[in-house]
Amino acid sequence: MAIKKSELYSTIWASCDKLRGGMDASQYKDYVLVMLFLKYVSDKYAGKKNAVITVPEGSSFQDMIKLKGKKDIGDKINKHIIKPIAIENGLSGIIDVTDFDDDEKLGKGNEKVDKLSDLVAIFENPNLDFTKNRADGDDILGDAYEYLMRHFATQSGKSKGQFYTPAEVSRILSKIIGITEKNSTPQTSAYDPTCGSGSLLLKIADEAGKSISLFGQEKDVATAGLAKMNMILHNNPTAEIAKGQSTLSNPAWVLNNNLKQFDYAVSNPPFSSKNWMDGFKPHDDLYNRFTGYGVPPPKNGDYAFLLHIIRSLKAKGKGAVILPHGVLFRGNAEAEIRTSIIRKGYIKGIIGLPPNLFYGTGIPACIIVIDKENTESRKGIFMIDAGTGFVKDGNKNRLREQDIHKIVDVFNKQIPVDKYSRMVPLAEIEANEFNLNIPRYIDSQEAEDIQDIEAHLLGDLSNADIEALQPYWDVYPSLKKELFATSKRSNKYSMLKTENKFIRTTIFSNAEFISYAKSIDSLFNRWKQKNIPLLQAIKTGDKPKKIIHQLSEDLLAAFAGKKLIDNYSIYQHLMTYWNDIAMQDDVYILVTDGWKAGNEIETDKKKKEWEGKLIPKQIITNKYFPKEKKQLQELEASRDTITRQLEELEEEHSGEDGLLAEALNDKGKPTKALIQKRIKQIEKEETAEMLTMAAEPEAPYGEPEEDELTVLKKYLRLTEEESIAVKKIKDAETALEKQVLTQYPKLSTAEIKILVVENKWMNSLQMEVQNEMDRISHRLAQRIKELAERYETTLPQLAYETEDLTAKVNTHLKKMGFTWK
């Protein structure tokens, strides 16, 4: 079966383990990514005429395999594999920068031979066969490249993560600058003056949907090489990446002594560069980038890069630049430049991003959107404060799918959203002295939870707090009446009609709440029934990314406008299930191998197992063997009962003086062997005692007490019963496993489609939608409970209780002989 994306990622990442120790992530990434590139181009193009990449005879990955274990493996990889490919394809200075014979990084002698041989062996894995890989928007290896880049950036740390712009941010830039498949041609040009590994340019190409002309420049030679390899892996081999010089001092793309101009430009330049003037004098700039604006401060190059991009755009060109928030409000020379840019009408919008998104810095950044078209008629700047929409991911923050989609939707449609976005008139900006700091124009702070002094003094709940929950009352108007009644002392306050512990029950039993929950369920079911045919029609050769796009957009639209529930949250559940759990892997299997349940293989232990997790065994069990599953659950319940009885005996009798004390091992646990030994010892002692007492008169019988022997025998019996129960469970599991494995080959295509689409995918998603409903009710219940508890005990009551307790304490102290004035 086709390898799953997640398995591909982990397999490739394992190669990094072979290189750790002699170098850090910023260095060993070069080795892994070059190896990835060589494997890919060899699988795709070796032996093919007129291929995009020529793989000379003797330089394929198969030839590299023959070098494993040889003393000169590193030297021969350099000279016989990499160098010929580099020369033949104009990649000299790109893929041959990494030295596979470097003793300092790879070790000497056998250490280097073993390390490189192991690295080659990992890529030799049959699962990494890229001959069938599609070099388009669904390029699985290109995605793996991006996965590696993200992990390399994470491990490289603050100083060396600059070569990678998070894919989530790259996607936003590509979707807000206006490029589409309809308005792009092969002549359409896109430019990144600080392209790093090329991720921003590639996202632009994805949005264009066809070949466009890509141009980039990257100062760091090794990183420029990564960018070029990235272009090839993503089927953009004609992209031109200039390397080894600063964009500001030596721009590579020049036409007739002027900067070459492009249709689109994107960039994530180094934040607040302190050496941006190195190599040239801005006042003598040959390309007039600062004319009419002024020169940025010597120790801060943010505006130098922004002005370079403005100058590099055509008359109707569009661009987006990631810069630190400081560019929006810093004064002096930067304030003058900012004012000039605003007055020219070049800034279409500003998007504030969350902090700690980028690998090179933890400070918050913003996206400045430039649009040279219709500047004369521009009357305002559209602003978004997206600073709170993210999820924690390790030691960094990460934009979720819902955050990305919301930003793009709101910006492209210019939708005003309370506390999130608005069109800010230029007159308002001018009144603020051209300061663009987003909080001046959008108050995104949550309303402060104000304490009501009168309620603390006299009780009841403020109507202002209750009215703040109006979105709930709009949907459940009768619930408000069930929960609250007008206060007897003031019409500005209300009394809670139910006890705190019954608030949640009252909400769940409300007729309108039940009706709303049913409407949400019905809404999901309509979407489900509409899209089941789409999913069951998946066939080999289909494009997974197109499938999930159609599916997710339809889900987003289905829940749009529904009160209380956020359609972007519902959308996020689908995208999480797609990206992180199972669905994406499943669809990639289907478009590669078709609707197959899997196949039986023999493991290393000569045991036959079912390969392929398209249909988990649990789903087969639930569908075809419910009776057997129930019987197994009953056996497990019986075992659990016995286990609890054993635990109770241990808890009661395992102390130092307990009846099980003589049967405990070094870890304080009774064992079967020690219990049997102790029983024999007691029985022997009792026999001897009985012989001694035979001649003595009988003592009267009293109430029998639970003695040591009784407890030991009881524990031993339960232990044996537990062993029997465990064996029954194991036998039942083995029998059920055999039935499940027998069922797989019997499945028809129609059955497989139902099991995968309905029983696996849709059931999982429906559960998440139900969980979202639970969260809605939980938030309401918690808020009402919080308010009730806050004002439940009034200040006079507290004062009375304090006086009462103080009097009692004083009385006790007086009895004890303590007195004071």
mmCIF file with all atom_site columns, N, CA, C and O in Angstrom, residues 119-142:
data_model
loop_
_atom_site.group_PDB
_atom_site.id
_atom_site.type_symbol
_atom_site.label_atom_id
_atom_site.label_alt_id
_atom_site.label_comp_id
_atom_site.label_asym_id
_atom_site.label_entity_id
_atom_site.label_seq_id
_atom_site.pdbx_PDB_ins_code
_atom_site.Cartn_x
_atom_site.Cartn_y
_atom_site.Cartn_z
_atom_site.occupancy
_atom_site.B_iso_or_equiv
_atom_site.pdbx_formal_charge
_atom_site.auth_seq_id
_atom_site.auth_comp_id
_atom_site.auth_asym_id
_atom_site.auth_atom_id
_atom_site.pdbx_PDB_model_num
ATOM 1  N N  . LEU A 1 119 ? 22.968 6.666  6.406   1.00 0.00 ? 119 LEU A N  1
ATOM 2  C CA . LEU A 1 119 ? 22.135 7.711  5.807   1.00 0.00 ? 119 LEU A CA 1
ATOM 3  C C  . LEU A 1 119 ? 21.597 7.254  4.456   1.00 0.00 ? 119 LEU A C  1
ATOM 4  O O  . LEU A 1 119 ? 20.409 7.407  4.147   1.00 0.00 ? 119 LEU A O  1
ATOM 5  N N  . VAL A 1 120 ? 22.459 6.667  3.645   1.00 0.00 ? 120 VAL A N  1
ATOM 6  C CA . VAL A 1 120 ? 22.028 6.152  2.338   1.00 0.00 ? 120 VAL A CA 1
ATOM 7  C C  . VAL A 1 120 ? 20.989 5.041  2.531   1.00 0.00 ? 120 VAL A C  1
ATOM 8  O O  . VAL A 1 120 ? 19.983 4.979  1.811   1.00 0.00 ? 120 VAL A O  1
ATOM 9  N N  . ALA A 1 121 ? 21.202 4.183  3.520   1.00 0.00 ? 121 ALA A N  1
ATOM 10 C CA . ALA A 1 121 ? 20.291 3.060  3.768   1.00 0.00 ? 121 ALA A CA 1
ATOM 11 C C  . ALA A 1 121 ? 18.895 3.546  4.126   1.00 0.00 ? 121 ALA A C  1
ATOM 12 O O  . ALA A 1 121 ? 17.892 2.923  3.720   1.00 0.00 ? 121 ALA A O  1
ATOM 13 N N  . ILE A 1 122 ? 18.812 4.638  4.868   1.00 0.00 ? 122 ILE A N  1
ATOM 14 C CA . ILE A 1 122 ? 17.494 5.171  5.232   1.00 0.00 ? 122 ILE A CA 1
ATOM 15 C C  . ILE A 1 122 ? 16.732 5.601  3.982   1.00 0.00 ? 122 ILE A C  1
ATOM 16 O O  . ILE A 1 122 ? 15.543 5.313  3.821   1.00 0.00 ? 122 ILE A O  1
ATOM 17 N N  . PHE A 1 123 ? 17.416 6.268  3.070   1.00 0.00 ? 123 PHE A N  1
ATOM 18 C CA . PHE A 1 123 ? 16.755 6.713  1.841   1.00 0.00 ? 123 PHE A CA 1
ATOM 19 C C  . PHE A 1 123 ? 16.560 5.562  0.847   1.00 0.00 ? 123 PHE A C  1
ATOM 20 O O  . PHE A 1 123 ? 15.850 5.703  -0.139  1.00 0.00 ? 123 PHE A O  1
ATOM 21 N N  . GLU A 1 124 ? 17.190 4.432  1.130   1.00 0.00 ? 124 GLU A N  1
ATOM 22 C CA . GLU A 1 124 ? 17.033 3.248  0.294   1.00 0.00 ? 124 GLU A CA 1
ATOM 23 C C  . GLU A 1 124 ? 15.721 2.512  0.603   1.00 0.00 ? 124 GLU A C  1
ATOM 24 O O  . GLU A 1 124 ? 15.307 1.616  -0.136  1.00 0.00 ? 124 GLU A O  1
ATOM 25 N N  . ASN A 1 125 ? 15.082 2.900  1.687   1.00 0.00 ? 125 ASN A N  1
ATOM 26 C CA . ASN A 1 125 ? 13.820 2.291  2.116   1.00 0.00 ? 125 ASN A CA 1
ATOM 27 C C  . ASN A 1 125 ? 12.837 2.214  0.938   1.00 0.00 ? 125 ASN A C  1
ATOM 28 O O  . ASN A 1 125 ? 12.572 3.227  0.287   1.00 0.00 ? 125 ASN A O  1
ATOM 29 N N  . PRO A 1 126 ? 12.279 1.034  0.642   1.00 0.00 ? 126 PRO A N  1
ATOM 30 C CA . PRO A 1 126 ? 11.333 0.901  -0.482  1.00 0.00 ? 126 PRO A CA 1
ATOM 31 C C  . PRO A 1 126 ? 10.140 1.845  -0.377  1.00 0.00 ? 126 PRO A C  1
ATOM 32 O O  . PRO A 1 126 ? 9.546  2.215  -1.383  1.00 0.00 ? 126 PRO A O  1
ATOM 33 N N  . ASN A 1 127 ? 9.784  2.232  0.860   1.00 0.00 ? 127 ASN A N  1
ATOM 34 C CA . ASN A 1 127 ? 8.659  3.152  1.031   1.00 0.00 ? 127 ASN A CA 1
ATOM 35 C C  . ASN A 1 127 ? 8.949  4.531  0.447   1.00 0.00 ? 127 ASN A C  1
ATOM 36 O O  . ASN A 1 127 ? 8.031  5.299  0.170   1.00 0.00 ? 127 ASN A O  1
ATOM 37 N N  . LEU A 1 128 ? 10.239 4.837  0.279   1.00 0.00 ? 128 LEU A N  1
ATOM 38 C CA . LEU A 1 128 ? 10.604 6.143  -0.271  1.00 0.00 ? 128 LEU A CA 1
ATOM 39 C C  . LEU A 1 128 ? 10.840 6.042  -1.774  1.00 0.00 ? 128 LEU A C  1
ATOM 40 O O  . LEU A 1 128 ? 11.841 6.506  -2.302  1.00 0.00 ? 128 LEU A O  1
ATOM 41 N N  . ASP A 1 129 ? 9.894  5.437  -2.451  1.00 0.00 ? 129 ASP A N  1
ATOM 42 C CA . ASP A 1 129 ? 9.957  5.333  -3.909  1.00 0.00 ? 129 ASP A CA 1
ATOM 43 C C  . ASP A 1 129 ? 9.131  6.468  -4.497  1.00 0.00 ? 129 ASP A C  1
ATOM 44 O O  . ASP A 1 129 ? 7.909  6.475  -4.416  1.00 0.00 ? 129 ASP A O  1
ATOM 45 N N  . PHE A 1 130 ? 9.813  7.445  -5.089  1.00 0.00 ? 130 PHE A N  1
ATOM 46 C CA . PHE A 1 130 ? 9.121  8.638  -5.572  1.00 0.00 ? 130 PHE A CA 1
ATOM 47 C C  . PHE A 1 130 ? 8.843  8.603  -7.072  1.00 0.00 ? 130 PHE A C  1
ATOM 48 O O  . PHE A 1 130 ? 8.544  9.631  -7.667  1.00 0.00 ? 130 PHE A O  1
ATOM 49 N N  . THR A 1 131 ? 8.935  7.438  -7.678  1.00 0.00 ? 131 THR A N  1
ATOM 50 C CA . THR A 1 131 ? 8.726  7.357  -9.129  1.00 0.00 ? 131 THR A CA 1
ATOM 51 C C  . THR A 1 131 ? 7.306  7.757  -9.512  1.00 0.00 ? 131 THR A C  1
ATOM 52 O O  . THR A 1 131 ? 7.064  8.246  -10.608 1.00 0.00 ? 131 THR A O  1
ATOM 53 N N  . LYS A 1 132 ? 6.356  7.522  -8.600  1.00 0.00 ? 132 LYS A N  1
ATOM 54 C CA . LYS A 1 132 ? 4.962  7.851  -8.901  1.00 0.00 ? 132 LYS A CA 1
ATOM 55 C C  . LYS A 1 132 ? 4.531  9.163  -8.272  1.00 0.00 ? 132 LYS A C  1
ATOM 56 O O  . LYS A 1 132 ? 3.360  9.518  -8.312  1.00 0.00 ? 132 LYS A O  1
ATOM 57 N N  . ASN A 1 133 ? 5.470  9.860  -7.669  1.00 0.00 ? 133 ASN A N  1
ATOM 58 C CA . ASN A 1 133 ? 5.114  11.102 -6.985  1.00 0.00 ? 133 ASN A CA 1
ATOM 59 C C  . ASN A 1 133 ? 4.662  12.152 -7.989  1.00 0.00 ? 133 ASN A C  1
ATOM 60 O O  . ASN A 1 133 ? 5.283  12.351 -9.028  1.00 0.00 ? 133 ASN A O  1
ATOM 61 N N  . ARG A 1 134 ? 3.563  12.833 -7.661  1.00 0.00 ? 134 ARG A N  1
ATOM 62 C CA . ARG A 1 134 ? 3.036  13.860 -8.567  1.00 0.00 ? 134 ARG A CA 1
ATOM 63 C C  . ARG A 1 134 ? 3.656  15.210 -8.226  1.00 0.00 ? 134 ARG A C  1
ATOM 64 O O  . ARG A 1 134 ? 3.516  15.696 -7.102  1.00 0.00 ? 134 ARG A O  1
ATOM 65 N N  . ALA A 1 135 ? 4.319  15.804 -9.185  1.00 0.00 ? 135 ALA A N  1
ATOM 66 C CA . ALA A 1 135 ? 4.973  17.099 -8.956  1.00 0.00 ? 135 ALA A CA 1
ATOM 67 C C  . ALA A 1 135 ? 4.000  18.221 -9.240  1.00 0.00 ? 135 ALA A C  1
ATOM 68 O O  . ALA A 1 135 ? 4.078  18.908 -10.236 1.00 0.00 ? 135 ALA A O  1
ATOM 69 N N  . ASP A 1 136 ? 3.004  18.371 -8.368  1.00 0.00 ? 136 ASP A N  1
ATOM 70 C CA . ASP A 1 136 ? 2.032  19.448 -8.527  1.00 0.00 ? 136 ASP A CA 1
ATOM 71 C C  . ASP A 1 136 ? 1.615  19.901 -7.142  1.00 0.00 ? 136 ASP A C  1
ATOM 72 O O  . ASP A 1 136 ? 2.348  19.748 -6.188  1.00 0.00 ? 136 ASP A O  1
ATOM 73 N N  . GLY A 1 137 ? 0.415  20.472 -7.022  1.00 0.00 ? 137 GLY A N  1
ATOM 74 C CA . GLY A 1 137 ? -0.038 20.972 -5.727  1.00 0.00 ? 137 GLY A CA 1
ATOM 75 C C  . GLY A 1 137 ? -0.123 19.896 -4.667  1.00 0.00 ? 137 GLY A C  1
ATOM 76 O O  . GLY A 1 137 ? -0.179 20.188 -3.482  1.00 0.00 ? 137 GLY A O  1
ATOM 77 N N  . ASP A 1 138 ? -0.144 18.632 -5.083  1.00 0.00 ? 138 ASP A N  1
ATOM 78 C CA . ASP A 1 138 ? -0.193 17.535 -4.129  1.00 0.00 ? 138 ASP A CA 1
ATOM 79 C C  . ASP A 1 138 ? 1.153  16.836 -4.023  1.00 0.00 ? 138 ASP A C  1
ATOM 80 O O  . ASP A 1 138 ? 1.234  15.648 -3.742  1.00 0.00 ? 138 ASP A O  1
ATOM 81 N N  . ASP A 1 139 ? 2.225  17.561 -4.287  1.00 0.00 ? 139 ASP A N  1
ATOM 82 C CA . ASP A 1 139 ? 3.556  16.970 -4.261  1.00 0.00 ? 139 ASP A CA 1
ATOM 83 C C  . ASP A 1 139 ? 3.919  16.537 -2.852  1.00 0.00 ? 139 ASP A C  1
ATOM 84 O O  . ASP A 1 139 ? 4.284  17.340 -2.005  1.00 0.00 ? 139 ASP A O  1
ATOM 85 N N  . ILE A 1 140 ? 3.794  15.246 -2.592  1.00 0.00 ? 140 ILE A N  1
ATOM 86 C CA . ILE A 1 140 ? 3.985  14.735 -1.235  1.00 0.00 ? 140 ILE A CA 1
ATOM 87 C C  . ILE A 1 140 ? 5.418  14.943 -0.758  1.00 0.00 ? 140 ILE A C  1
ATOM 88 O O  . ILE A 1 140 ? 5.663  15.226 0.411   1.00 0.00 ? 140 ILE A O  1
ATOM 89 N N  . LEU A 1 141 ? 6.385  14.860 -1.657  1.00 0.00 ? 141 LEU A N  1
ATOM 90 C CA . LEU A 1 141 ? 7.765  15.041 -1.234  1.00 0.00 ? 141 LEU A CA 1
ATOM 91 C C  . LEU A 1 141 ? 8.082  16.514 -0.982  1.00 0.00 ? 141 LEU A C  1
ATOM 92 O O  . LEU A 1 141 ? 8.834  16.860 -0.078  1.00 0.00 ? 141 LEU A O  1
ATOM 93 N N  . GLY A 1 142 ? 7.495  17.377 -1.790  1.00 0.00 ? 142 GLY A N  1
ATOM 94 C CA . GLY A 1 142 ? 7.662  18.801 -1.536  1.00 0.00 ? 142 GLY A CA 1
ATOM 95 C C  . GLY A 1 142 ? 7.128  19.173 -0.165  1.00 0.00 ? 142 GLY A C  1
ATOM 96 O O  . GLY A 1 142 ? 7.715  19.975 0.555   1.00 0.00 ? 142 GLY A O  1
#
